[in-house]
């Protein structure tokens, strides 16, 4: 039996998130403005079946596919939202599932740190080489979610809401992790948007 862990639809990828996804993508690179669907299932090997269904049924492109023993995730995208939505409907129908069957997102950790020190910022920047850099004096917001995939939707909504910098978006594995920075006011606004996103994630 295939268990639906994460199912989130993004109507328009924001510029930073699209660029970040492109740094880790092994498939067709997404661009800002693309609609995107992120699906995570268990067991991991089942993601191959879902990928095959989505690509044969619509014009979506495969940006990423990660296959682990416990979990598997796939990311499909297309400029036309209707293609992505249709792919989602096809997958749910073939699984005999509804998007409401996805696991509820749990916030495992959230924290805002004000006025980050130079030593701290340097260490974060050395650890995370796929996103942008955090500068000393900026505020830092970190979010950890379970399942992992929901953190991508949180990142997209945070970028929509405020002028922030995406430092790290890790959405594979048992937990998802989001790190972003900016001015105190912008980080507070982005954090509020990110938390609202994981409480009420979008579907098709």
PDB file of N, CA, C and O in Angstrom, residues 11-90:
ATOM      1  N   UNK A  11       1.271  27.498  -6.955  1.00  0.00           N
ATOM      2  CA  UNK A  11       0.751  28.085  -8.193  1.00  0.00           C
ATOM      3  C   UNK A  11       1.807  28.851  -8.973  1.00  0.00           C
ATOM      4  O   UNK A  11       1.742  28.954 -10.200  1.00  0.00           O
ATOM      5  N   UNK A  12       2.811  29.390  -8.265  1.00  0.00           N
ATOM      6  CA  UNK A  12       3.848  30.177  -8.934  1.00  0.00           C
ATOM      7  C   UNK A  12       5.130  30.136  -8.111  1.00  0.00           C
ATOM      8  O   UNK A  12       5.194  30.736  -7.034  1.00  0.00           O
ATOM      9  N   UNK A  13       6.127  29.430  -8.611  1.00  0.00           N
ATOM     10  CA  UNK A  13       7.399  29.371  -7.894  1.00  0.00           C
ATOM     11  C   UNK A  13       8.031  30.747  -7.830  1.00  0.00           C
ATOM     12  O   UNK A  13       8.160  31.439  -8.846  1.00  0.00           O
ATOM     13  N   UNK A  14       8.451  31.128  -6.646  1.00  0.00           N
ATOM     14  CA  UNK A  14       9.114  32.419  -6.465  1.00  0.00           C
ATOM     15  C   UNK A  14      10.572  32.333  -6.928  1.00  0.00           C
ATOM     16  O   UNK A  14      11.162  31.250  -6.974  1.00  0.00           O
ATOM     17  N   UNK A  15      11.158  33.482  -7.304  1.00  0.00           N
ATOM     18  CA  UNK A  15      12.490  33.468  -7.932  1.00  0.00           C
ATOM     19  C   UNK A  15      13.578  32.766  -7.131  1.00  0.00           C
ATOM     20  O   UNK A  15      14.339  31.957  -7.686  1.00  0.00           O
ATOM     21  N   UNK A  16      13.675  33.050  -5.828  1.00  0.00           N
ATOM     22  CA  UNK A  16      14.737  32.426  -5.038  1.00  0.00           C
ATOM     23  C   UNK A  16      14.525  30.923  -4.885  1.00  0.00           C
ATOM     24  O   UNK A  16      15.474  30.140  -4.999  1.00  0.00           O
ATOM     25  N   UNK A  17      13.280  30.530  -4.636  1.00  0.00           N
ATOM     26  CA  UNK A  17      13.021  29.097  -4.461  1.00  0.00           C
ATOM     27  C   UNK A  17      13.265  28.346  -5.763  1.00  0.00           C
ATOM     28  O   UNK A  17      13.841  27.247  -5.753  1.00  0.00           O
ATOM     29  N   UNK A  18      12.839  28.916  -6.890  1.00  0.00           N
ATOM     30  CA  UNK A  18      13.084  28.265  -8.176  1.00  0.00           C
ATOM     31  C   UNK A  18      14.582  28.104  -8.417  1.00  0.00           C
ATOM     32  O   UNK A  18      15.044  27.047  -8.870  1.00  0.00           O
ATOM     33  N   UNK A  19      15.351  29.137  -8.098  1.00  0.00           N
ATOM     34  CA  UNK A  19      16.803  29.061  -8.290  1.00  0.00           C
ATOM     35  C   UNK A  19      17.424  28.036  -7.354  1.00  0.00           C
ATOM     36  O   UNK A  19      18.326  27.290  -7.745  1.00  0.00           O
ATOM     37  N   UNK A  20      16.943  27.989  -6.123  1.00  0.00           N
ATOM     38  CA  UNK A  20      17.466  27.015  -5.161  1.00  0.00           C
ATOM     39  C   UNK A  20      17.160  25.592  -5.630  1.00  0.00           C
ATOM     40  O   UNK A  20      18.032  24.715  -5.598  1.00  0.00           O
ATOM     41  N   UNK A  21      15.934  25.354  -6.065  1.00  0.00           N
ATOM     42  CA  UNK A  21      15.557  24.028  -6.547  1.00  0.00           C
ATOM     43  C   UNK A  21      16.426  23.614  -7.734  1.00  0.00           C
ATOM     44  O   UNK A  21      16.783  22.447  -7.888  1.00  0.00           O
ATOM     45  N   UNK A  22      16.776  24.581  -8.572  1.00  0.00           N
ATOM     46  CA  UNK A  22      17.602  24.277  -9.742  1.00  0.00           C
ATOM     47  C   UNK A  22      19.001  23.818  -9.349  1.00  0.00           C
ATOM     48  O   UNK A  22      19.638  23.057 -10.079  1.00  0.00           O
ATOM     49  N   UNK A  23      19.491  24.245  -8.193  1.00  0.00           N
ATOM     50  CA  UNK A  23      20.837  23.837  -7.773  1.00  0.00           C
ATOM     51  C   UNK A  23      20.899  22.371  -7.373  1.00  0.00           C
ATOM     52  O   UNK A  23      21.979  21.774  -7.358  1.00  0.00           O
ATOM     53  N   UNK A  24      19.751  21.799  -7.009  1.00  0.00           N
ATOM     54  CA  UNK A  24      19.733  20.390  -6.595  1.00  0.00           C
ATOM     55  C   UNK A  24      18.984  19.504  -7.581  1.00  0.00           C
ATOM     56  O   UNK A  24      18.964  18.288  -7.434  1.00  0.00           O
ATOM     57  N   UNK A  25      18.352  20.113  -8.587  1.00  0.00           N
ATOM     58  CA  UNK A  25      17.546  19.355  -9.538  1.00  0.00           C
ATOM     59  C   UNK A  25      18.420  18.470 -10.411  1.00  0.00           C
ATOM     60  O   UNK A  25      19.469  18.884 -10.907  1.00  0.00           O
ATOM     61  N   UNK A  26      17.971  17.246 -10.623  1.00  0.00           N
ATOM     62  CA  UNK A  26      18.654  16.314 -11.517  1.00  0.00           C
ATOM     63  C   UNK A  26      17.912  16.170 -12.842  1.00  0.00           C
ATOM     64  O   UNK A  26      18.347  15.456 -13.732  1.00  0.00           O
ATOM     65  N   UNK A  27      16.780  16.868 -12.946  1.00  0.00           N
ATOM     66  CA  UNK A  27      15.961  16.757 -14.144  1.00  0.00           C
ATOM     67  C   UNK A  27      15.844  18.080 -14.864  1.00  0.00           C
ATOM     68  O   UNK A  27      16.825  18.807 -15.034  1.00  0.00           O
ATOM     69  N   UNK A  28      14.621  18.420 -15.262  1.00  0.00           N
ATOM     70  CA  UNK A  28      14.367  19.650 -15.998  1.00  0.00           C
ATOM     71  C   UNK A  28      14.206  20.805 -15.021  1.00  0.00           C
ATOM     72  O   UNK A  28      13.383  20.756 -14.116  1.00  0.00           O
ATOM     73  N   UNK A  29      14.979  21.864 -15.215  1.00  0.00           N
ATOM     74  CA  UNK A  29      15.062  22.933 -14.235  1.00  0.00           C
ATOM     75  C   UNK A  29      13.799  23.791 -14.223  1.00  0.00           C
ATOM     76  O   UNK A  29      13.337  24.238 -15.278  1.00  0.00           O
ATOM     77  N   UNK A  30      13.254  24.048 -13.047  1.00  0.00           N
ATOM     78  CA  UNK A  30      12.108  24.955 -12.954  1.00  0.00           C
ATOM     79  C   UNK A  30      12.570  26.397 -13.075  1.00  0.00           C
ATOM     80  O   UNK A  30      13.733  26.716 -12.814  1.00  0.00           O
ATOM     81  N   UNK A  31      11.650  27.255 -13.471  1.00  0.00           N
ATOM     82  CA  UNK A  31      11.938  28.687 -13.555  1.00  0.00           C
ATOM     83  C   UNK A  31      10.868  29.435 -12.781  1.00  0.00           C
ATOM     84  O   UNK A  31       9.769  28.913 -12.544  1.00  0.00           O
ATOM     85  N   UNK A  32      11.173  30.665 -12.358  1.00  0.00           N
ATOM     86  CA  UNK A  32      10.178  31.448 -11.623  1.00  0.00           C
ATOM     87  C   UNK A  32       8.866  31.563 -12.398  1.00  0.00           C
ATOM     88  O   UNK A  32       8.868  31.752 -13.616  1.00  0.00           O
ATOM     89  N   UNK A  33       7.782  31.398 -11.684  1.00  0.00           N
ATOM     90  CA  UNK A  33       6.467  31.471 -12.297  1.00  0.00           C
ATOM     91  C   UNK A  33       5.874  30.138 -12.671  1.00  0.00           C
ATOM     92  O   UNK A  33       4.670  30.041 -12.939  1.00  0.00           O
ATOM     93  N   UNK A  34       6.685  29.086 -12.709  1.00  0.00           N
ATOM     94  CA  UNK A  34       6.167  27.747 -12.990  1.00  0.00           C
ATOM     95  C   UNK A  34       5.232  27.304 -11.861  1.00  0.00           C
ATOM     96  O   UNK A  34       5.463  27.614 -10.693  1.00  0.00           O
ATOM     97  N   UNK A  35       4.193  26.564 -12.225  1.00  0.00           N
ATOM     98  CA  UNK A  35       3.400  25.858 -11.217  1.00  0.00           C
ATOM     99  C   UNK A  35       4.142  24.570 -10.876  1.00  0.00           C
ATOM    100  O   UNK A  35       4.854  24.010 -11.708  1.00  0.00           O
ATOM    101  N   UNK A  36       3.988  24.120  -9.641  1.00  0.00           N
ATOM    102  CA  UNK A  36       4.805  23.003  -9.168  1.00  0.00           C
ATOM    103  C   UNK A  36       4.008  22.141  -8.196  1.00  0.00           C
ATOM    104  O   UNK A  36       3.228  22.655  -7.388  1.00  0.00           O
ATOM    105  N   UNK A  37       4.218  20.834  -8.287  1.00  0.00           N
ATOM    106  CA  UNK A  37       3.594  19.892  -7.360  1.00  0.00           C
ATOM    107  C   UNK A  37       4.674  19.049  -6.711  1.00  0.00           C
ATOM    108  O   UNK A  37       5.508  18.464  -7.406  1.00  0.00           O
ATOM    109  N   UNK A  38       4.669  19.016  -5.384  1.00  0.00           N
ATOM    110  CA  UNK A  38       5.640  18.238  -4.624  1.00  0.00           C
ATOM    111  C   UNK A  38       4.891  17.105  -3.939  1.00  0.00           C
ATOM    112  O   UNK A  38       3.961  17.341  -3.174  1.00  0.00           O
ATOM    113  N   UNK A  39       5.298  15.877  -4.228  1.00  0.00           N
ATOM    114  CA  UNK A  39       4.644  14.698  -3.655  1.00  0.00           C
ATOM    115  C   UNK A  39       5.681  13.821  -2.979  1.00  0.00           C
ATOM    116  O   UNK A  39       6.766  13.590  -3.533  1.00  0.00           O
ATOM    117  N   UNK A  40       5.346  13.354  -1.797  1.00  0.00           N
ATOM    118  CA  UNK A  40       6.207  12.425  -1.067  1.00  0.00           C
ATOM    119  C   UNK A  40       5.381  11.233  -0.638  1.00  0.00           C
ATOM    120  O   UNK A  40       4.261  11.397  -0.135  1.00  0.00           O
ATOM    121  N   UNK A  41       5.907  10.025  -0.864  1.00  0.00           N
ATOM    122  CA  UNK A  41       5.166   8.811  -0.548  1.00  0.00           C
ATOM    123  C   UNK A  41       6.048   7.829   0.220  1.00  0.00           C
ATOM    124  O   UNK A  41       7.262   7.959   0.268  1.00  0.00           O
ATOM    125  N   UNK A  42       5.384   6.834   0.778  1.00  0.00           N
ATOM    126  CA  UNK A  42       6.066   5.728   1.438  1.00  0.00           C
ATOM    127  C   UNK A  42       5.391   4.443   0.986  1.00  0.00           C
ATOM    128  O   UNK A  42       4.150   4.381   0.911  1.00  0.00           O
ATOM    129  N   UNK A  43       6.137   3.397   0.616  1.00  0.00           N
ATOM    130  CA  UNK A  43       7.603   3.291   0.598  1.00  0.00           C
ATOM    131  C   UNK A  43       8.223   4.080  -0.560  1.00  0.00           C
ATOM    132  O   UNK A  43       7.537   4.449  -1.510  1.00  0.00           O
ATOM    133  N   UNK A  44       9.536   4.294  -0.460  1.00  0.00           N
ATOM    134  CA  UNK A  44      10.214   5.156  -1.406  1.00  0.00           C
ATOM    135  C   UNK A  44      10.161   4.695  -2.851  1.00  0.00           C
ATOM    136  O   UNK A  44      10.014   5.510  -3.770  1.00  0.00           O
ATOM    137  N   UNK A  45      10.278   3.391  -3.099  1.00  0.00           N
ATOM    138  CA  UNK A  45      10.331   2.883  -4.467  1.00  0.00           C
ATOM    139  C   UNK A  45       9.055   3.158  -5.257  1.00  0.00           C
ATOM    140  O   UNK A  45       9.067   3.172  -6.486  1.00  0.00           O
ATOM    141  N   UNK A  46       7.951   3.401  -4.560  1.00  0.00           N
ATOM    142  CA  UNK A  46       6.671   3.643  -5.236  1.00  0.00           C
ATOM    143  C   UNK A  46       6.682   4.927  -6.052  1.00  0.00           C
ATOM    144  O   UNK A  46       5.831   5.118  -6.924  1.00  0.00           O
ATOM    145  N   UNK A  47       7.633   5.794  -5.795  1.00  0.00           N
ATOM    146  CA  UNK A  47       7.664   7.075  -6.503  1.00  0.00           C
ATOM    147  C   UNK A  47       7.908   6.872  -8.001  1.00  0.00           C
ATOM    148  O   UNK A  47       7.496   7.701  -8.822  1.00  0.00           O
ATOM    149  N   UNK A  48       8.561   5.784  -8.382  1.00  0.00           N
ATOM    150  CA  UNK A  48       8.769   5.515  -9.809  1.00  0.00           C
ATOM    151  C   UNK A  48       7.435   5.332 -10.531  1.00  0.00           C
ATOM    152  O   UNK A  48       7.246   5.805 -11.656  1.00  0.00           O
ATOM    153  N   UNK A  49       6.508   4.619  -9.912  1.00  0.00           N
ATOM    154  CA  UNK A  49       5.198   4.406 -10.513  1.00  0.00           C
ATOM    155  C   UNK A  49       4.460   5.735 -10.689  1.00  0.00           C
ATOM    156  O   UNK A  49       3.844   5.991 -11.728  1.00  0.00           O
ATOM    157  N   UNK A  50       4.534   6.597  -9.673  1.00  0.00           N
ATOM    158  CA  UNK A  50       3.862   7.889  -9.741  1.00  0.00           C
ATOM    159  C   UNK A  50       4.476   8.775 -10.818  1.00  0.00           C
ATOM    160  O   UNK A  50       3.775   9.483 -11.542  1.00  0.00           O
ATOM    161  N   UNK A  51       5.782   8.747 -10.905  1.00  0.00           N
ATOM    162  CA  UNK A  51       6.461   9.533 -11.933  1.00  0.00           C
ATOM    163  C   UNK A  51       6.006   9.120 -13.318  1.00  0.00           C
ATOM    164  O   UNK A  51       5.700   9.963 -14.178  1.00  0.00           O
ATOM    165  N   UNK A  52       5.947   7.831 -13.558  1.00  0.00           N
ATOM    166  CA  UNK A  52       5.524   7.311 -14.855  1.00  0.00           C
ATOM    167  C   UNK A  52       4.108   7.769 -15.188  1.00  0.00           C
ATOM    168  O   UNK A  52       3.825   8.196 -16.317  1.00  0.00           O
ATOM    169  N   UNK A  53       3.222   7.702 -14.216  1.00  0.00           N
ATOM    170  CA  UNK A  53       1.832   8.109 -14.438  1.00  0.00           C
ATOM    171  C   UNK A  53       1.737   9.587 -14.812  1.00  0.00           C
ATOM    172  O   UNK A  53       1.050   9.962 -15.764  1.00  0.00           O
ATOM    173  N   UNK A  54       2.420  10.437 -14.046  1.00  0.00           N
ATOM    174  CA  UNK A  54       2.332  11.879 -14.261  1.00  0.00           C
ATOM    175  C   UNK A  54       2.882  12.290 -15.624  1.00  0.00           C
ATOM    176  O   UNK A  54       2.292  13.104 -16.341  1.00  0.00           O
ATOM    177  N   UNK A  55       4.025  11.713 -15.999  1.00  0.00           N
ATOM    178  CA  UNK A  55       4.669  12.099 -17.251  1.00  0.00           C
ATOM    179  C   UNK A  55       3.895  11.603 -18.475  1.00  0.00           C
ATOM    180  O   UNK A  55       3.903  12.254 -19.525  1.00  0.00           O
ATOM    181  N   UNK A  56       3.232  10.463 -18.354  1.00  0.00           N
ATOM    182  CA  UNK A  56       2.463   9.934 -19.479  1.00  0.00           C
ATOM    183  C   UNK A  56       1.104  10.614 -19.621  1.00  0.00           C
ATOM    184  O   UNK A  56       0.547  10.665 -20.723  1.00  0.00           O
ATOM    185  N   UNK A  57       0.576  11.146 -18.540  1.00  0.00           N
ATOM    186  CA  UNK A  57      -0.774  11.709 -18.568  1.00  0.00           C
ATOM    187  C   UNK A  57      -0.813  13.180 -18.961  1.00  0.00           C
ATOM    188  O   UNK A  57      -1.840  13.662 -19.445  1.00  0.00           O
ATOM    189  N   UNK A  58       0.279  13.912 -18.760  1.00  0.00           N
ATOM    190  CA  UNK A  58       0.272  15.365 -18.976  1.00  0.00           C
ATOM    191  C   UNK A  58       1.600  15.827 -19.569  1.00  0.00           C
ATOM    192  O   UNK A  58       2.499  15.036 -19.837  1.00  0.00           O
ATOM    193  N   UNK A  59       1.718  17.161 -19.720  1.00  0.00           N
ATOM    194  CA  UNK A  59       2.945  17.749 -20.273  1.00  0.00           C
ATOM    195  C   UNK A  59       3.928  18.198 -19.198  1.00  0.00           C
ATOM    196  O   UNK A  59       4.859  18.950 -19.484  1.00  0.00           O
ATOM    197  N   UNK A  60       3.736  17.780 -17.959  1.00  0.00           N
ATOM    198  CA  UNK A  60       4.612  18.236 -16.878  1.00  0.00           C
ATOM    199  C   UNK A  60       6.039  17.736 -17.097  1.00  0.00           C
ATOM    200  O   UNK A  60       6.266  16.728 -17.771  1.00  0.00           O
ATOM    201  N   UNK A  61       6.987  18.465 -16.529  1.00  0.00           N
ATOM    202  CA  UNK A  61       8.392  18.070 -16.569  1.00  0.00           C
ATOM    203  C   UNK A  61       8.813  17.626 -15.171  1.00  0.00           C
ATOM    204  O   UNK A  61       8.343  18.156 -14.154  1.00  0.00           O
ATOM    205  N   UNK A  62       9.730  16.687 -15.130  1.00  0.00           N
ATOM    206  CA  UNK A  62      10.216  16.148 -13.866  1.00  0.00           C
ATOM    207  C   UNK A  62      11.472  16.914 -13.447  1.00  0.00           C
ATOM    208  O   UNK A  62      12.497  16.857 -14.112  1.00  0.00           O
ATOM    209  N   UNK A  63      11.370  17.635 -12.339  1.00  0.00           N
ATOM    210  CA  UNK A  63      12.510  18.409 -11.848  1.00  0.00           C
ATOM    211  C   UNK A  63      13.399  17.579 -10.936  1.00  0.00           C
ATOM    212  O   UNK A  63      14.620  17.703 -10.961  1.00  0.00           O
ATOM    213  N   UNK A  64      12.771  16.731 -10.136  1.00  0.00           N
ATOM    214  CA  UNK A  64      13.555  15.993  -9.149  1.00  0.00           C
ATOM    215  C   UNK A  64      12.825  14.719  -8.758  1.00  0.00           C
ATOM    216  O   UNK A  64      11.595  14.678  -8.694  1.00  0.00           O
ATOM    217  N   UNK A  65      13.611  13.688  -8.498  1.00  0.00           N
ATOM    218  CA  UNK A  65      13.071  12.440  -7.967  1.00  0.00           C
ATOM    219  C   UNK A  65      14.107  11.884  -6.992  1.00  0.00           C
ATOM    220  O   UNK A  65      15.256  11.665  -7.361  1.00  0.00           O
ATOM    221  N   UNK A  66      13.691  11.700  -5.754  1.00  0.00           N
ATOM    222  CA  UNK A  66      14.582  11.163  -4.730  1.00  0.00           C
ATOM    223  C   UNK A  66      13.962   9.878  -4.195  1.00  0.00           C
ATOM    224  O   UNK A  66      12.818   9.866  -3.751  1.00  0.00           O
ATOM    225  N   UNK A  67      14.730   8.808  -4.252  1.00  0.00           N
ATOM    226  CA  UNK A  67      14.236   7.501  -3.820  1.00  0.00           C
ATOM    227  C   UNK A  67      15.075   7.016  -2.646  1.00  0.00           C
ATOM    228  O   UNK A  67      16.252   6.692  -2.796  1.00  0.00           O
ATOM    229  N   UNK A  68      14.457   6.996  -1.475  1.00  0.00           N
ATOM    230  CA  UNK A  68      15.080   6.425  -0.281  1.00  0.00           C
ATOM    231  C   UNK A  68      14.305   5.166   0.086  1.00  0.00           C
ATOM    232  O   UNK A  68      13.263   4.877  -0.490  1.00  0.00           O
ATOM    233  N   UNK A  69      14.805   4.422   1.051  1.00  0.00           N
ATOM    234  CA  UNK A  69      14.105   3.185   1.421  1.00  0.00           C
ATOM    235  C   UNK A  69      12.740   3.492   2.033  1.00  0.00           C
ATOM    236  O   UNK A  69      11.736   2.869   1.685  1.00  0.00           O
ATOM    237  N   UNK A  70      12.706   4.443   2.927  1.00  0.00           N
ATOM    238  CA  UNK A  70      11.457   4.736   3.625  1.00  0.00           C
ATOM    239  C   UNK A  70      10.556   5.677   2.831  1.00  0.00           C
ATOM    240  O   UNK A  70       9.346   5.485   2.754  1.00  0.00           O
ATOM    241  N   UNK A  71      11.140   6.715   2.231  1.00  0.00           N
ATOM    242  CA  UNK A  71      10.351   7.749   1.569  1.00  0.00           C
ATOM    243  C   UNK A  71      10.870   8.009   0.162  1.00  0.00           C
ATOM    244  O   UNK A  71      12.063   7.891  -0.111  1.00  0.00           O
ATOM    245  N   UNK A  72       9.960   8.384  -0.706  1.00  0.00           N
ATOM    246  CA  UNK A  72      10.329   8.799  -2.057  1.00  0.00           C
ATOM    247  C   UNK A  72       9.596  10.077  -2.386  1.00  0.00           C
ATOM    248  O   UNK A  72       8.435  10.264  -2.009  1.00  0.00           O
ATOM    249  N   UNK A  73      10.263  10.998  -3.077  1.00  0.00           N
ATOM    250  CA  UNK A  73       9.618  12.258  -3.422  1.00  0.00           C
ATOM    251  C   UNK A  73       9.828  12.569  -4.897  1.00  0.00           C
ATOM    252  O   UNK A  73      10.814  12.158  -5.510  1.00  0.00           O
ATOM    253  N   UNK A  74       8.877  13.291  -5.466  1.00  0.00           N
ATOM    254  CA  UNK A  74       8.967  13.727  -6.848  1.00  0.00           C
ATOM    255  C   UNK A  74       8.471  15.152  -6.953  1.00  0.00           C
ATOM    256  O   UNK A  74       7.583  15.585  -6.200  1.00  0.00           O
ATOM    257  N   UNK A  75       9.080  15.901  -7.875  1.00  0.00           N
ATOM    258  CA  UNK A  75       8.717  17.292  -8.097  1.00  0.00           C
ATOM    259  C   UNK A  75       8.445  17.465  -9.587  1.00  0.00           C
ATOM    260  O   UNK A  75       9.335  17.235 -10.410  1.00  0.00           O
ATOM    261  N   UNK A  76       7.222  17.845  -9.920  1.00  0.00           N
ATOM    262  CA  UNK A  76       6.868  18.096 -11.315  1.00  0.00           C
ATOM    263  C   UNK A  76       6.455  19.553 -11.465  1.00  0.00           C
ATOM    264  O   UNK A  76       5.950  20.170 -10.527  1.00  0.00           O
ATOM    265  N   UNK A  77       6.698  20.089 -12.657  1.00  0.00           N
ATOM    266  CA  UNK A  77       6.383  21.497 -12.866  1.00  0.00           C
ATOM    267  C   UNK A  77       6.026  21.740 -14.324  1.00  0.00           C
ATOM    268  O   UNK A  77       6.354  20.943 -15.213  1.00  0.00           O
ATOM    269  N   UNK A  78       5.362  22.860 -14.566  1.00  0.00           N
ATOM    270  CA  UNK A  78       4.973  23.267 -15.917  1.00  0.00           C
ATOM    271  C   UNK A  78       4.488  24.708 -15.821  1.00  0.00           C
ATOM    272  O   UNK A  78       3.981  25.132 -14.788  1.00  0.00           O
ATOM    273  N   UNK A  79       4.670  25.454 -16.893  1.00  0.00           N
ATOM    274  CA  UNK A  79       4.222  26.852 -16.888  1.00  0.00           C
ATOM    275  C   UNK A  79       2.708  26.941 -16.715  1.00  0.00           C
ATOM    276  O   UNK A  79       2.205  27.830 -16.039  1.00  0.00           O
ATOM    277  N   UNK A  80       2.014  26.030 -17.367  1.00  0.00           N
ATOM    278  CA  UNK A  80       0.550  26.025 -17.322  1.00  0.00           C
ATOM    279  C   UNK A  80       0.080  25.294 -16.062  1.00  0.00           C
ATOM    280  O   UNK A  80       0.317  24.095 -15.903  1.00  0.00           O
ATOM    281  N   UNK A  81      -0.603  26.003 -15.193  1.00  0.00           N
ATOM    282  CA  UNK A  81      -1.087  25.395 -13.951  1.00  0.00           C
ATOM    283  C   UNK A  81      -1.999  24.203 -14.213  1.00  0.00           C
ATOM    284  O   UNK A  81      -2.008  23.238 -13.431  1.00  0.00           O
ATOM    285  N   UNK A  82      -2.770  24.269 -15.289  1.00  0.00           N
ATOM    286  CA  UNK A  82      -3.747  23.200 -15.530  1.00  0.00           C
ATOM    287  C   UNK A  82      -3.072  21.847 -15.740  1.00  0.00           C
ATOM    288  O   UNK A  82      -3.625  20.812 -15.348  1.00  0.00           O
ATOM    289  N   UNK A  83      -1.879  21.841 -16.344  1.00  0.00           N
ATOM    290  CA  UNK A  83      -1.163  20.580 -16.527  1.00  0.00           C
ATOM    291  C   UNK A  83      -0.751  19.981 -15.191  1.00  0.00           C
ATOM    292  O   UNK A  83      -0.857  18.773 -14.971  1.00  0.00           O
ATOM    293  N   UNK A  84      -0.269  20.825 -14.297  1.00  0.00           N
ATOM    294  CA  UNK A  84       0.189  20.353 -12.991  1.00  0.00           C
ATOM    295  C   UNK A  84      -0.996  19.879 -12.160  1.00  0.00           C
ATOM    296  O   UNK A  84      -0.935  18.836 -11.505  1.00  0.00           O
ATOM    297  N   UNK A  85      -2.069  20.633 -12.206  1.00  0.00           N
ATOM    298  CA  UNK A  85      -3.266  20.227 -11.466  1.00  0.00           C
ATOM    299  C   UNK A  85      -3.819  18.899 -11.992  1.00  0.00           C
ATOM    300  O   UNK A  85      -4.245  18.044 -11.224  1.00  0.00           O
ATOM    301  N   UNK A  86      -3.820  18.741 -13.319  1.00  0.00           N
ATOM    302  CA  UNK A  86      -4.318  17.499 -13.905  1.00  0.00           C
ATOM    303  C   UNK A  86      -3.431  16.320 -13.517  1.00  0.00           C
ATOM    304  O   UNK A  86      -3.936  15.228 -13.218  1.00  0.00           O
ATOM    305  N   UNK A  87      -2.121  16.531 -13.513  1.00  0.00           N
ATOM    306  CA  UNK A  87      -1.215  15.461 -13.081  1.00  0.00           C
ATOM    307  C   UNK A  87      -1.525  15.046 -11.651  1.00  0.00           C
ATOM    308  O   UNK A  87      -1.540  13.856 -11.322  1.00  0.00           O
ATOM    309  N   UNK A  88      -1.799  16.009 -10.809  1.00  0.00           N
ATOM    310  CA  UNK A  88      -2.145  15.709  -9.428  1.00  0.00           C
ATOM    311  C   UNK A  88      -3.424  14.917  -9.316  1.00  0.00           C
ATOM    312  O   UNK A  88      -3.514  13.951  -8.543  1.00  0.00           O
ATOM    313  N   UNK A  89      -4.416  15.311 -10.097  1.00  0.00           N
ATOM    314  CA  UNK A  89      -5.695  14.583 -10.065  1.00  0.00           C
ATOM    315  C   UNK A  89      -5.515  13.133 -10.542  1.00  0.00           C
ATOM    316  O   UNK A  89      -6.095  12.213  -9.980  1.00  0.00           O
ATOM    317  N   UNK A  90      -4.709  12.967 -11.592  1.00  0.00           N
ATOM    318  CA  UNK A  90      -4.459  11.617 -12.108  1.00  0.00           C
ATOM    319  C   UNK A  90      -3.788  10.757 -11.043  1.00  0.00           C
ATOM    320  O   UNK A  90      -4.172   9.604 -10.809  1.00  0.00           O
TER     321      UNK A  90
END
